[in-house]
Short mmCIF file of C-alpha atoms in Angstrom, two decimals:
data_model
loop_
_atom_site.label_atom_id
_atom_site.label_comp_id
_atom_site.label_asym_id
_atom_site.label_seq_id
_atom_site.Cartn_x
_atom_site.Cartn_y
_atom_site.Cartn_z
CA MET A 1 19.85 42.61 5.59
CA LYS A 2 19.53 39.06 6.94
CA GLN A 3 21.07 40.20 10.22
CA LYS A 4 18.58 43.07 10.50
CA TYR A 5 15.68 40.60 10.36
CA GLU A 6 17.39 38.39 12.94
CA LYS A 7 18.08 41.28 15.33
CA ALA A 8 14.44 42.34 15.05
CA GLY A 9 13.31 38.76 15.80
CA GLU A 10 11.52 38.45 12.47
CA GLN A 11 12.91 35.05 11.44
CA ASN A 12 9.42 33.68 10.80
CA THR A 13 8.27 36.42 8.43
CA PRO A 14 7.71 35.56 4.74
CA ASP A 15 10.30 38.17 3.67
CA TYR A 16 13.00 36.64 5.88
CA LEU A 17 12.28 33.10 4.69
CA GLN A 18 12.27 34.26 1.08
CA LEU A 19 15.57 36.09 1.62
CA CYS A 20 17.22 32.98 3.09
CA ASN A 21 16.04 30.94 0.12
CA ASP A 22 17.36 33.52 -2.34
CA LEU A 23 20.71 33.75 -0.57
CA LYS A 24 21.12 29.98 -0.88
CA LYS A 25 20.57 30.25 -4.64
CA ILE A 26 23.10 33.09 -4.91
CA GLU A 27 25.69 31.20 -2.85
CA ALA A 28 25.28 28.24 -5.18
CA GLN A 29 26.12 30.52 -8.11
CA ILE A 30 29.10 32.44 -6.68
CA GLY A 31 30.37 30.01 -4.02
CA GLU A 32 29.98 30.01 -0.25
CA ASP A 33 33.59 31.16 0.24
CA TRP A 34 33.13 34.49 -1.55
CA ASP A 35 34.50 37.26 0.67
CA GLY A 36 32.17 39.96 -0.66
CA VAL A 37 35.07 42.03 -1.99
CA THR A 38 37.06 39.98 -4.47
CA ILE A 39 36.33 40.86 -8.10
CA LEU A 40 35.11 37.64 -9.65
CA GLU A 41 35.90 36.94 -13.26
CA GLU A 42 32.94 37.54 -15.53
CA GLU A 43 31.38 34.79 -17.53
CA SER A 44 31.98 35.40 -21.19
CA THR A 45 31.24 34.06 -24.60
CA GLU A 46 32.65 35.03 -27.94
CA GLN A 47 29.92 37.61 -28.35
CA GLU A 48 29.26 39.11 -24.94
CA VAL A 49 30.71 39.75 -21.50
CA VAL A 50 28.50 38.98 -18.50
CA MET A 51 28.77 41.22 -15.47
CA PRO A 52 28.86 39.26 -12.16
CA GLY A 53 25.44 39.10 -10.58
CA TYR A 54 26.63 40.23 -7.17
CA ILE A 55 27.67 43.60 -8.63
CA ALA A 56 24.08 44.13 -9.79
CA MET A 57 22.84 42.96 -6.41
CA LYS A 58 24.92 45.55 -4.55
CA ARG A 59 24.01 48.41 -6.90
CA ASP A 60 27.04 50.19 -5.48
CA LEU A 61 28.89 52.63 -7.74
CA LYS A 62 32.37 51.98 -6.32
CA ALA A 63 31.96 48.19 -6.57
CA PHE A 64 30.75 48.61 -10.15
CA MET A 65 33.75 50.78 -11.07
CA ARG A 66 36.18 48.33 -9.43
CA TRP A 67 34.80 45.58 -11.65
CA PHE A 68 34.86 47.80 -14.73
CA HIS A 69 38.49 48.86 -14.18
CA ALA A 70 39.75 45.46 -12.98
CA ALA A 71 42.66 43.85 -14.86
CA ASN A 72 41.47 42.98 -18.34
CA PRO A 73 44.26 41.13 -20.19
CA ALA A 74 41.80 39.66 -22.69
CA ARG A 75 40.53 43.19 -23.52
CA LEU A 76 36.91 42.20 -22.92
CA ASP A 77 34.29 44.73 -23.99
CA ARG A 78 32.87 45.47 -20.56
CA ALA A 79 31.12 48.62 -21.79
CA ASN A 80 28.72 46.34 -23.70
CA ALA A 81 28.38 43.67 -21.05
CA ILE A 82 25.05 42.16 -20.07
CA LEU A 83 23.68 40.96 -16.75
CA PRO A 84 23.50 37.20 -16.08
CA SER A 85 20.71 35.21 -17.69
CA GLN A 86 19.00 34.89 -14.29
CA MET A 87 18.66 38.68 -14.44
CA ARG A 88 17.26 38.56 -17.97
CA SER A 89 20.54 39.52 -19.72
CA ILE A 90 19.79 43.22 -19.42
CA PRO A 91 22.37 45.38 -21.28
CA LEU A 92 24.80 47.20 -18.99
CA LEU A 93 23.73 50.61 -20.31
CA THR A 94 20.12 49.88 -19.38
CA PHE A 95 21.13 48.64 -15.94
CA ALA A 96 23.21 51.81 -15.40
CA ILE A 97 19.98 53.85 -15.45
CA MET A 98 19.18 52.28 -12.08
CA MET A 99 22.56 53.04 -10.52
CA PRO A 100 23.50 55.97 -8.26
CA SER A 101 24.90 58.93 -10.23
CA SER A 102 23.18 57.36 -13.21
CA ILE A 103 23.52 60.32 -15.62
CA ASP A 104 27.29 60.58 -15.15
CA LEU A 105 27.64 56.80 -15.33
CA LEU A 106 25.69 56.72 -18.61
CA LYS A 107 28.03 59.36 -20.06
CA PHE A 108 31.04 57.39 -18.83
CA LEU A 109 29.85 54.14 -20.46
CA LEU A 110 28.83 55.77 -23.75
CA GLN A 111 32.21 57.47 -24.00
CA ARG A 112 33.80 54.03 -23.63
CA GLY A 113 31.78 52.47 -26.39
CA SER A 114 28.47 51.27 -24.92
CA ASP A 115 25.95 50.62 -27.71
CA VAL A 116 23.09 53.04 -27.22
CA ASN A 117 20.83 50.81 -29.35
CA LYS A 118 21.61 47.49 -27.66
CA LYS A 119 18.33 45.65 -27.12
CA SER A 120 17.23 43.59 -24.18
CA ASP A 121 17.01 39.90 -25.00
CA SER A 122 15.00 38.65 -22.07
CA GLY A 123 12.72 36.39 -24.10
CA ARG A 124 9.45 37.55 -22.51
CA PHE A 125 7.91 40.49 -20.70
CA MET A 126 8.45 40.58 -16.95
CA THR A 127 6.47 42.12 -14.13
CA ASP A 128 9.73 42.82 -12.33
CA ALA A 129 13.07 43.58 -13.98
CA PHE A 130 14.78 41.08 -11.68
CA GLN A 131 11.87 38.79 -11.00
CA LEU A 132 13.96 35.68 -10.42
CA ILE A 133 16.28 37.34 -7.88
CA LEU A 134 13.76 38.05 -5.15
CA ALA A 135 16.49 39.12 -2.79
CA PHE A 136 16.13 42.51 -4.44
CA ARG A 137 12.80 42.85 -2.67
CA ALA A 138 14.38 42.22 0.69
CA LEU A 139 17.01 44.82 -0.19
CA LYS A 140 14.25 47.32 -1.05
CA TYR A 141 15.28 47.50 -4.73
CA HIS A 142 12.08 47.51 -6.80
CA TYR A 143 12.24 48.12 -10.53
CA PRO A 144 9.57 48.98 -13.09
CA THR A 145 8.61 46.83 -16.04
CA PHE A 146 10.78 47.82 -18.97
CA CYS A 147 12.87 44.79 -19.89
CA ALA A 148 10.72 43.24 -22.57
CA THR A 149 12.37 41.63 -25.56
CA GLY A 150 13.61 44.34 -27.93
CA ALA A 151 13.51 47.17 -25.38
CA ARG A 152 16.28 49.75 -25.80
CA PRO A 153 17.89 52.02 -23.17
CA LEU A 154 15.80 54.95 -24.40
CA SER A 155 12.54 53.05 -23.87
CA ALA A 156 13.77 52.15 -20.36
CA VAL A 157 14.20 55.86 -19.60
CA CYS A 158 10.65 56.57 -20.74
CA GLU A 159 9.39 53.77 -18.50
CA MET A 160 11.36 54.85 -15.45
CA GLY A 161 10.84 58.60 -15.72
CA ALA A 162 8.43 58.96 -12.83
CA SER A 163 8.42 55.59 -11.14
CA ILE A 164 8.51 55.94 -7.37
CA ASP A 165 11.30 53.33 -7.24
CA SER A 166 13.36 54.86 -10.03
CA SER A 167 16.64 56.72 -9.56
CA LEU A 168 15.39 59.18 -12.22
CA ASP A 169 12.88 61.97 -11.69
CA HIS A 170 11.13 63.80 -14.54
CA SER A 171 14.00 66.20 -15.22
CA GLN A 172 16.65 63.46 -15.08
CA ALA A 173 14.63 61.32 -17.47
CA VAL A 174 14.67 64.23 -19.93
CA VAL A 175 18.46 64.59 -19.54
CA ALA A 176 18.98 60.85 -20.04
CA ALA A 177 16.73 60.78 -23.12
CA LYS A 178 18.60 63.72 -24.68
CA LEU A 179 21.90 62.03 -23.89
CA PHE A 180 20.86 58.82 -25.66
CA LEU A 181 19.52 60.76 -28.65
CA SER A 182 22.77 62.74 -28.94
CA TRP A 183 24.62 59.42 -29.17
CA GLY A 184 22.38 58.18 -31.99
CA ALA A 185 19.54 56.36 -30.21
CA GLU A 186 17.03 55.05 -32.74
CA PHE A 187 13.43 53.85 -32.61
CA ASP A 188 12.08 50.60 -33.99
CA VAL A 189 9.93 50.89 -37.09
CA ASP A 190 7.36 48.37 -35.85
CA PRO A 191 4.85 50.43 -33.81
CA ASN A 192 4.10 47.42 -31.61
CA SER A 193 7.76 46.98 -30.63
CA MET A 194 8.92 47.98 -27.16
CA GLY A 195 11.56 50.18 -28.80
CA SER A 196 9.19 52.07 -31.11
CA LYS A 197 8.55 55.81 -30.86
CA GLN A 198 4.86 55.13 -30.29
CA CYS A 199 5.60 52.90 -27.31
CA CYS A 200 8.08 55.39 -25.81
CA LEU A 201 5.57 58.21 -26.25
CA ALA A 202 2.84 56.18 -24.57
CA ARG A 203 5.09 55.58 -21.58
CA ALA A 204 6.15 59.23 -21.30
CA GLN A 205 2.49 60.30 -21.50
CA ALA A 206 1.54 57.77 -18.83
CA GLN A 207 4.21 59.30 -16.60
CA ALA A 208 2.79 62.80 -17.36
CA ASN A 209 6.28 63.93 -18.40
CA THR A 210 5.27 66.67 -20.86
CA GLU A 211 8.84 67.77 -21.60
CA LEU A 212 9.86 64.24 -22.53
CA VAL A 213 6.76 63.88 -24.69
CA SER A 214 7.69 67.09 -26.53
CA ILE A 215 11.22 65.79 -27.18
CA LEU A 216 10.00 62.45 -28.50
CA GLN A 217 7.48 64.11 -30.82
CA SER A 218 10.15 66.35 -32.35
CA LYS A 219 12.42 65.30 -35.20
CA LEU A 220 15.67 66.80 -33.89
CA CYS A 221 15.24 67.49 -30.16
CA GLY A 222 18.04 65.88 -28.19
CA ARG A 223 20.15 65.29 -31.29
CA ARG A 224 23.72 66.50 -31.64
CA CYS A 225 24.01 68.52 -34.84
CA GLU A 226 26.50 70.58 -36.80
CA LEU A 227 25.53 74.20 -37.48
CA VAL A 228 25.65 75.04 -41.19
CA ASP A 229 24.78 77.93 -43.53
CA LEU A 230 24.31 80.50 -40.79
CA SER A 231 24.42 84.03 -42.17
CA SER A 232 23.69 86.26 -39.16
CA GLN A 233 25.87 84.20 -36.78
CA ALA A 234 28.43 82.83 -39.20
CA GLU A 235 31.03 82.38 -36.47
CA PHE A 236 29.09 79.32 -35.30
CA ASN A 237 29.22 77.54 -38.66
CA GLY A 238 30.93 74.19 -38.23
CA ARG A 239 30.35 74.14 -34.45
CA MET A 240 28.46 71.30 -32.78
CA CYS A 241 25.30 71.84 -30.78
CA VAL A 242 22.62 69.89 -28.96
CA VAL A 243 19.01 70.64 -29.91
CA GLU A 244 17.10 71.61 -26.78
CA GLU A 245 13.59 72.63 -27.82
CA TYR A 246 11.34 72.90 -30.86
CA LEU A 247 9.65 76.30 -31.18
CA ARG A 248 6.47 75.33 -32.98
CA ALA A 249 5.19 78.87 -33.59
CA SER A 250 8.24 79.84 -35.68
CA ASN A 251 9.32 76.36 -36.84
CA GLN A 252 12.75 76.89 -35.28
CA TYR A 253 14.96 75.15 -32.72
CA LEU A 254 16.63 76.38 -29.57
CA VAL A 255 20.12 74.83 -29.47
CA THR A 256 23.06 74.86 -27.05
CA ILE A 257 26.56 75.18 -28.48
CA VAL A 258 28.66 72.33 -27.07
CA GLY A 259 31.89 73.20 -25.30
CA ARG A 260 32.83 75.37 -22.37
CA SER A 261 30.63 78.40 -23.11
CA LYS A 262 27.33 76.54 -23.75
CA GLU A 263 25.75 79.50 -25.55
CA GLU A 264 22.12 79.22 -26.64
CA ILE A 265 20.91 80.39 -30.06
CA ILE A 266 17.79 79.94 -32.18
CA VAL A 267 18.20 78.46 -35.66
CA SER A 268 16.18 77.07 -38.56
CA PRO A 269 15.94 73.29 -39.18
CA TYR A 270 17.88 73.96 -42.40
CA ASN A 271 20.85 75.11 -40.31
CA LEU A 272 21.17 71.73 -38.60
CA THR A 273 22.93 68.60 -39.84
CA ARG A 274 22.81 65.61 -37.54
CA ARG A 275 26.20 64.52 -36.17
CA ASP A 276 25.87 61.78 -33.54
CA ARG A 277 28.45 61.55 -30.78
CA THR A 278 31.03 58.76 -30.98
CA PRO A 279 33.77 57.68 -28.54
CA GLY A 280 36.29 59.52 -30.74
CA ASP A 281 34.16 62.67 -31.05
CA CYS A 282 31.91 63.41 -28.10
CA ASP A 283 33.12 66.90 -27.05
CA TYR A 284 33.58 65.91 -23.40
CA HIS A 285 35.66 63.51 -21.35
CA ILE A 286 34.41 62.00 -18.11
CA GLU A 287 36.43 59.85 -15.73
CA PHE A 288 35.97 58.33 -12.29
CA LYS A 289 38.53 59.41 -9.68
CA ASN A 290 38.48 59.33 -5.88
CA GLY A 291 34.91 58.09 -5.77
CA ARG A 292 33.39 60.71 -8.07
CA PHE A 293 33.04 61.62 -11.73
CA ILE A 294 35.13 64.44 -13.22
CA ARG A 295 34.18 66.04 -16.54
CA ASN A 296 36.09 68.15 -19.06
CA ASP A 297 34.35 69.92 -21.98
CA PHE A 298 35.91 70.75 -25.35
CA ASP A 299 35.01 73.20 -28.09
CA SER A 300 36.13 70.99 -30.96
CA LYS A 301 36.99 67.43 -31.95
CA GLU A 302 40.64 68.46 -32.30
CA ASP A 303 40.75 69.79 -28.72
CA TYR A 304 39.19 66.56 -27.46
CA GLN A 305 41.67 64.33 -29.29
CA THR A 306 44.63 66.45 -28.14
CA PHE A 307 43.43 66.01 -24.56
CA LEU A 308 43.17 62.24 -25.02
CA SER A 309 46.71 62.07 -26.42
CA THR A 310 48.06 64.05 -23.46
CA LEU A 311 46.09 61.91 -21.01
CA ASN A 312 47.45 58.68 -22.52
CA ARG A 313 51.02 59.96 -22.21
CA GLU A 314 50.50 60.98 -18.58
CA GLU A 315 49.04 57.59 -17.69
CA GLN A 316 52.21 55.79 -18.82
CA PRO A 317 54.28 55.20 -15.66
CA ALA A 318 57.74 56.74 -15.62
CA VAL A 319 60.57 54.23 -15.10
CA ASP A 320 63.09 55.21 -12.44
CA PRO A 321 66.35 53.27 -12.88
CA ASN A 322 67.31 53.96 -9.25
CA ALA A 323 63.95 52.90 -7.80
CA GLU A 324 65.24 49.63 -6.32
CA ALA A 325 68.28 51.25 -4.72
CA LYS A 326 66.10 54.04 -3.26
CA ALA A 327 63.67 51.49 -1.80
CA GLU A 328 66.52 49.54 -0.19
CA GLN A 329 68.01 52.72 1.25
CA ALA A 330 64.64 53.80 2.66
CA ALA A 331 64.20 50.38 4.29
CA ALA A 332 67.69 50.55 5.78
CA ASP A 333 67.07 54.06 7.16
CA LEU A 334 63.80 52.97 8.74
CA LEU A 335 65.44 49.96 10.40
CA ALA A 336 68.24 52.19 11.66
CA GLU A 337 65.72 54.55 13.25
CA LEU A 338 64.04 51.62 14.95
CA GLY A 339 67.39 50.25 16.12
CA ILE A 340 66.96 46.98 14.25
CA GLU A 341 69.71 45.24 12.33
CA ASP A 342 68.77 43.59 9.05
CA ASP A 343 71.52 41.38 7.65
CA ASP A 344 70.22 41.45 4.08
CA VAL A 345 69.82 45.21 3.97
CA THR A 346 73.16 45.83 5.74
CA GLU A 347 74.93 43.50 3.32
CA LYS A 348 73.40 45.18 0.27
CA LYS A 349 74.17 48.61 1.69
CA THR A 350 77.81 47.59 2.30
CA LYS A 351 78.14 46.26 -1.24
CA THR A 352 76.63 49.44 -2.65
CA GLN A 353 79.01 51.60 -0.63
CA SER A 354 82.03 49.49 -1.64
CA LYS A 355 81.10 49.74 -5.31
CA SER A 356 80.71 53.51 -5.06
CA GLY A 357 84.07 53.70 -3.28
CA LYS A 358 85.82 51.79 -6.04
CA LYS A 359 84.28 54.04 -8.67
CA SER A 360 85.47 57.18 -6.89
CA LYS A 361 89.01 55.77 -6.55
CA ASN A 362 89.10 54.91 -10.23
CA LYS A 363 88.00 58.40 -11.14
CA LYS A 364 90.75 59.89 -8.93
CA GLY A 365 93.30 57.59 -10.51
CA LYS A 366 92.31 58.66 -13.98
CA LYS A 367 92.61 62.31 -13.01
CA GLY A 368 96.07 61.65 -11.62
CA LYS A 369 97.28 60.07 -14.85
CA LYS A 370 96.26 63.13 -16.81
#
């Protein structure tokens, strides 16, 4: 970005000067010798893990996933990390709303234990989510005002639903809100709190997101529930569903059966028992491979846990006792093709051949004795 200003001859503009000042501050925090690629170790306390600020600055999905999957011998809880204090200590789940592929990333983090009710602890209301890191402005990353003290991820969704700078449009905000509710998102009791239902409703109404308003006004919309006491469709008893819509005229709910089929049925509120998703029971598994998210759906908790057991076994690397010998042989063959002599490889190869020759002679000798 700095180079773009310089190529355009705009070194005297306020934005360029502000960017240079901000870059100096960032360099002071992460060191001038940072190569832009190396995964820096996160700051941590006994309670919380802090995601490196430069990851938030890049807002790049692959860089984020490299940090998340980096070696973690201390078993730090990265799913519940926060941003640095200079970025108002925003919870990782809230920050993920602003990332590319945000819906899939939210599912990924929740499945790995992110707390859906983790509150922001910024200390005061801000006019910009990253007000102190003005380099965001130069990078064209503008964020709405949602990071007040006590704000939850759900209230952030309501705030961002129709912001022109948000990665969420109206429909995505509805999907994100339902996702959080299915994982047990709660509202604060204090109506004046940023995380209260009243405050979330006010934001959704200000964004003119009527579908989100309808969900927030309902008791069960968005929730994951178990179907019980069904008489006409008894085969669905015990199955999990997500409540999609409240049908006010009949006092019923339209629900989607979770799993591969995703059938829709209409049921009474008395046929629904709330069952929030948990990392051990969320009826889907999402992982990040080859730069994209891959999802598998399951019809039951048992199917999900069987899949996890199989996945864990497959991830354990198989030990090949002949791996070293094969590697040496491959190296020797390559050198032979290139017409290059390698004393070490030749010597090892000779020793290997001599050992195998002795073994074959011994075997012949034993056969002769018989």
